[in-house]
Short mmCIF file of C-alpha atoms in Angstrom, two decimals:
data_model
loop_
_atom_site.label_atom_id
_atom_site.label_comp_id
_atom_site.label_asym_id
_atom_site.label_seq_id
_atom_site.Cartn_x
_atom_site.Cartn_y
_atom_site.Cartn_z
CA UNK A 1 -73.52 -8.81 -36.48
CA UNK A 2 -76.42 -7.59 -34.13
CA UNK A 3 -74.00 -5.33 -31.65
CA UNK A 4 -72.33 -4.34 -34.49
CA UNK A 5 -75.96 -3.47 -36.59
CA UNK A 6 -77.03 -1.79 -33.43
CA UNK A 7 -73.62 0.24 -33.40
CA UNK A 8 -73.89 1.46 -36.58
CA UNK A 9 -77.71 2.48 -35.83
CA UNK A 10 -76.79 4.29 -33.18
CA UNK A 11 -74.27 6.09 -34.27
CA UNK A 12 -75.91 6.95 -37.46
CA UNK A 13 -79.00 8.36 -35.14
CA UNK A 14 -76.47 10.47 -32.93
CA UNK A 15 -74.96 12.32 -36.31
CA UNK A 16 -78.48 13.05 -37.56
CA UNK A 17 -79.58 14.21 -34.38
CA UNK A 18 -76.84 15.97 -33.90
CA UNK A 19 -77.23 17.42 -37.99
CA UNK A 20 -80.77 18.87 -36.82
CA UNK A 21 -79.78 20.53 -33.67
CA UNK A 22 -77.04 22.30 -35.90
CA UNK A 23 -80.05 22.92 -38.15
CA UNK A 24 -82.15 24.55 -36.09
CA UNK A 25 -79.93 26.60 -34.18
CA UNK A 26 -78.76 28.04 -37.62
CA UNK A 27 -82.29 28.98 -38.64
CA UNK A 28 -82.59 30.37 -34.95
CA UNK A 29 -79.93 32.88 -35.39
CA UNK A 30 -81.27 33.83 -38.97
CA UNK A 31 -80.47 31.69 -41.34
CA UNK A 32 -83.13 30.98 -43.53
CA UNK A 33 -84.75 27.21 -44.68
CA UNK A 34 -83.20 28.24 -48.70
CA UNK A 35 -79.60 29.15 -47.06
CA UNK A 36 -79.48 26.42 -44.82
CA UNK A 37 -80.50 24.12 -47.68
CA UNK A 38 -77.39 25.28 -49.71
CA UNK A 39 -75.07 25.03 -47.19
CA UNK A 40 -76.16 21.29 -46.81
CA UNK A 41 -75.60 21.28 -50.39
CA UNK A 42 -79.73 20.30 -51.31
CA UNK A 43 -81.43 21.20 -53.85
CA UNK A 44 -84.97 20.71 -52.55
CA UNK A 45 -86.24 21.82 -49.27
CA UNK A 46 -88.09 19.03 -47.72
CA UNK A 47 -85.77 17.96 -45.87
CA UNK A 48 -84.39 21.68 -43.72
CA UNK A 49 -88.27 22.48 -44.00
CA UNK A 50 -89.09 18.92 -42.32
CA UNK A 51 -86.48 19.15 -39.43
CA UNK A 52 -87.54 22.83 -38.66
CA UNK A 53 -91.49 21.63 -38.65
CA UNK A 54 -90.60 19.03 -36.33
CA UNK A 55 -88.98 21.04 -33.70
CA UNK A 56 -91.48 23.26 -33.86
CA UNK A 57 -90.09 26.17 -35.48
CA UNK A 58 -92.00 26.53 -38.31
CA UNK A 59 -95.59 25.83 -37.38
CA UNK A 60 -97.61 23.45 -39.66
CA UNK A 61 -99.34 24.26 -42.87
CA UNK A 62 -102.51 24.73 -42.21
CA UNK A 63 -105.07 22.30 -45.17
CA UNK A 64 -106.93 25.25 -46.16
CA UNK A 65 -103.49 26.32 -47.50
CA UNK A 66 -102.81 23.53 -49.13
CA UNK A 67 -104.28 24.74 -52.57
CA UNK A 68 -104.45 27.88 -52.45
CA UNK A 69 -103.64 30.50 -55.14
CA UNK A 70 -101.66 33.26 -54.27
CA UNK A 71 -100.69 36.33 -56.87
CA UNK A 72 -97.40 36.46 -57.41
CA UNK A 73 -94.60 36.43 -60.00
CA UNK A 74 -94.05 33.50 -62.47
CA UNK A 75 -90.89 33.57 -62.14
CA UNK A 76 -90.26 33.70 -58.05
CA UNK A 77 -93.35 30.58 -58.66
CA UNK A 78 -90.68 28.96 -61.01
CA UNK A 79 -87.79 29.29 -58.53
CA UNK A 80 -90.05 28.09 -55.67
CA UNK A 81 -91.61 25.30 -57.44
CA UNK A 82 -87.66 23.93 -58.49
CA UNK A 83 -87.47 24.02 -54.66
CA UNK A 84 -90.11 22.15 -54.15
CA UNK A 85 -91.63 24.80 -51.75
CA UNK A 86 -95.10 26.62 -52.25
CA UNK A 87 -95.12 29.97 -51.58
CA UNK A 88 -97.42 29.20 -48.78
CA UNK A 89 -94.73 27.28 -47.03
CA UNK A 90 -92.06 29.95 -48.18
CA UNK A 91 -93.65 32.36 -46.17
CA UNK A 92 -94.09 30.27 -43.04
CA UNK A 93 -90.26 29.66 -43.09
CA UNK A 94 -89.76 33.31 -42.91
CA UNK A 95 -92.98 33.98 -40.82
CA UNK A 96 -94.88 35.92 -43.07
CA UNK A 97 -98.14 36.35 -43.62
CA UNK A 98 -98.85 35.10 -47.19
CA UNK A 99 -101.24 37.29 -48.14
CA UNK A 100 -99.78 40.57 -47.38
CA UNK A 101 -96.18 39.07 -48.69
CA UNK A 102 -97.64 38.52 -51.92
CA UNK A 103 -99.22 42.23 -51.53
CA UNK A 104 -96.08 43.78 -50.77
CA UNK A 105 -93.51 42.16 -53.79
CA UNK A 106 -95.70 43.29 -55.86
CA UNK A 107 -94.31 47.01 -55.26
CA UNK A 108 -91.54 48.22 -54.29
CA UNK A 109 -91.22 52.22 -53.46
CA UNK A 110 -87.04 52.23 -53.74
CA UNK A 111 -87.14 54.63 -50.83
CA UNK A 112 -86.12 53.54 -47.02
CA UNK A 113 -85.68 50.00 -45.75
CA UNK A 114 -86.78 46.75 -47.51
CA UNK A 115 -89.62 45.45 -46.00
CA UNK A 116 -88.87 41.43 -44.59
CA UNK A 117 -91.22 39.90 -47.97
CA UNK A 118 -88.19 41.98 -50.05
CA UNK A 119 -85.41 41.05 -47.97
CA UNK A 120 -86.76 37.39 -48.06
CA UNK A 121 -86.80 37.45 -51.74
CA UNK A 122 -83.65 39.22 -52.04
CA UNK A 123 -81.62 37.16 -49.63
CA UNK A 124 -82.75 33.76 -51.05
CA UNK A 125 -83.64 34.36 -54.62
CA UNK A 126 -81.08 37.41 -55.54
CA UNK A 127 -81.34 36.71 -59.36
CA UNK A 128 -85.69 36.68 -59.60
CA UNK A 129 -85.33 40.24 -57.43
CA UNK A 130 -83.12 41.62 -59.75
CA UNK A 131 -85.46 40.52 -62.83
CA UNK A 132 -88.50 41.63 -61.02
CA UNK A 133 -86.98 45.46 -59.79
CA UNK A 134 -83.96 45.66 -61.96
CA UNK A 135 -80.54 47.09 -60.57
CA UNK A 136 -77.43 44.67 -60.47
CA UNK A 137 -77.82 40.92 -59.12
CA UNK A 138 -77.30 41.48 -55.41
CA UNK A 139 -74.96 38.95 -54.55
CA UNK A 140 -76.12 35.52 -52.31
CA UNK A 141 -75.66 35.90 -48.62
CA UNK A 142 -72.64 34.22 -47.70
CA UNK A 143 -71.93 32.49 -45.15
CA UNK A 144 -68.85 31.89 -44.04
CA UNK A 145 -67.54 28.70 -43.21
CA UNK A 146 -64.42 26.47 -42.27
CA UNK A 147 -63.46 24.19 -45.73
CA UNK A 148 -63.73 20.85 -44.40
CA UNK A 149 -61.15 19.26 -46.89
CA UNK A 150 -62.08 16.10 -48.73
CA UNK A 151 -58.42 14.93 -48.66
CA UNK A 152 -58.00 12.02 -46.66
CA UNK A 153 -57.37 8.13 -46.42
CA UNK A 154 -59.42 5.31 -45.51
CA UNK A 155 -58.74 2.46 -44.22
CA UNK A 156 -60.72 -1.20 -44.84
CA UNK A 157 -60.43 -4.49 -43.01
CA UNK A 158 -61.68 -7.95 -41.90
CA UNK A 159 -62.56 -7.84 -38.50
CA UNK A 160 -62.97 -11.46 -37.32
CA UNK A 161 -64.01 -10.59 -34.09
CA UNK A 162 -67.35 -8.78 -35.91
CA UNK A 163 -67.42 -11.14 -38.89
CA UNK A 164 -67.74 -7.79 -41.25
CA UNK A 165 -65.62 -5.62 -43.03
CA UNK A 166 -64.99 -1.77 -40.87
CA UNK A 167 -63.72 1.08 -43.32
CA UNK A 168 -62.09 3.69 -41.30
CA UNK A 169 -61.30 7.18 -42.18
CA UNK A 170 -57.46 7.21 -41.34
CA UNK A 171 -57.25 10.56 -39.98
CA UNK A 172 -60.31 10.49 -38.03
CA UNK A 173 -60.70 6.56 -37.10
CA UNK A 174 -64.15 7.99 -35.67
CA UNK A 175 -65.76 7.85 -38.99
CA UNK A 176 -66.12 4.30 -39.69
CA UNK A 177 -68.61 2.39 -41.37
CA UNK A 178 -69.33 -1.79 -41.01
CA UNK A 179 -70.73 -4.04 -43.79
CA UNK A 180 -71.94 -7.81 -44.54
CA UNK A 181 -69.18 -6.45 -47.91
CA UNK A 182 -66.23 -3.94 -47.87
CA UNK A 183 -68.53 -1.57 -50.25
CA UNK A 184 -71.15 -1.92 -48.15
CA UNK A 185 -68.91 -0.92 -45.50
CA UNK A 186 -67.41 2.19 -47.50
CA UNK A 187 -71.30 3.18 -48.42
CA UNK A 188 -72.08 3.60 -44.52
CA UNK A 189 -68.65 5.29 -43.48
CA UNK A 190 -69.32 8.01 -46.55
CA UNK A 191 -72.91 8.65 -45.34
CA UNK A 192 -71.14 8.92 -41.90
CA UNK A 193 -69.05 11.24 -43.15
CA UNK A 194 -71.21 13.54 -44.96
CA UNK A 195 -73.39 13.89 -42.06
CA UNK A 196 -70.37 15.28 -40.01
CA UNK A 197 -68.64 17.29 -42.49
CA UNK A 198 -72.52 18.57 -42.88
CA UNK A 199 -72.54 19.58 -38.52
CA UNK A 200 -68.91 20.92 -38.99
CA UNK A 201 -70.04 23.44 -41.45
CA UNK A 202 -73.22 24.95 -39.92
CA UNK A 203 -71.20 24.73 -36.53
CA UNK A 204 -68.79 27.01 -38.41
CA UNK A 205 -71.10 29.25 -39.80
CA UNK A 206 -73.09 29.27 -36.35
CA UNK A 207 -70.02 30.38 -34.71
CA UNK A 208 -69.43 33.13 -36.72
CA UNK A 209 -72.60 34.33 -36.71
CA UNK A 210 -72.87 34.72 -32.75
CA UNK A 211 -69.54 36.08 -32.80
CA UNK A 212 -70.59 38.72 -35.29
CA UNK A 213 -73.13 39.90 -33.01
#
């Protein structure tokens, strides 16, 4: 099983690198950590945050941060906190400074342009802006993206020549998975298959986006 172990490994590492090189060209053309979280279908941030940190997009949290208290609405805090983000962290995702962020939302004139604290709030937490300024929910920015349909067959067998069972996605014999048992087998060719329906969607909504521009 050790070619076939190191197969799987390998291929596992090439969809997840590939999944954060879709990530962080999305957030590169605009797309914020909170939309590119629900477009993986998240609910937490760590992980969109994490990739972004790593590649250097979003610079590191500095520990004098780490506690500290900033002003601002309970319920953006609430939203934030369900998140798991601080608003300390929010604002380095949208490279803002914290301070004049929380400043800023807590006024907001009506008159010209939203400033980018507003638009931040309004773009990723459209209900809390609407309790906090009033005026209909503005809707969530959508992105537009290809349906990846869930619709499909797979395939599992007893490969003697690997001693293991290999489940194969029919119409894309690609996506396979290999296990010591055929569940085992079916576990790793859904993971491999969420990771790729995952790239096929912010590839989509990448697309459109630069074409859009």
């Amino acid at each position: 099983m050790d070619t076939e172990d190191n197969f799987m490994k390998n291929n596992d590492l090439e969809l997840e690198l590939a999944l954060h090189c879709k990530i962080n060209t999305a957030y590169e053309c605009g797309m914020s950590v909170v939309e590119i979280t629900r477009v993986l279908m998240h609910w937490r941030v760590e992980f969109v945050h994490g990739v972004l940190r790593k590649a250097r997009l979003i610079p590191v949290m500095p520990r004098s941060e780490y506690r500290r208290f900033y002003d601002i609405d309970s319920r953006l805090k609430k939203e934030l906190d369900k998140k798991g983000y601080s608003f300390g962290r929010w604002c380095l995702g949208w490279k803002l400074d914290p301070i004049v962020a929380a400043a800023g939302l807590k006024d907001l004139s009506g008159e010209g342009e939203l400033s980018k604290s507003h638009e931040a709030l309004r773009r990723d937490f459209p209900e809390v802006y609407c309790e906090m300024y009033g005026g209909e929910p503005p809707p969530k920015k959508s992105w537009s993206a290809r349906v990846v349909s869930d619709r499909f067959s797979v395939n599992i067998t007893w490969e003697d020549a690997c001693h293991a069972y290999v489940a194969k996605i029919v119409e894309d014999p690609r996506i396979m998975g290999i296990g010591h048992t055929w569940e085992d087998a079916l576990l790793k060719m859904k993971r491999g298959c969420r990771l790729q329906r995952q790239i096929r969607r912010l590839d989509s909504i990448v697309g459109s986006m630069e074409l859009s521009r």
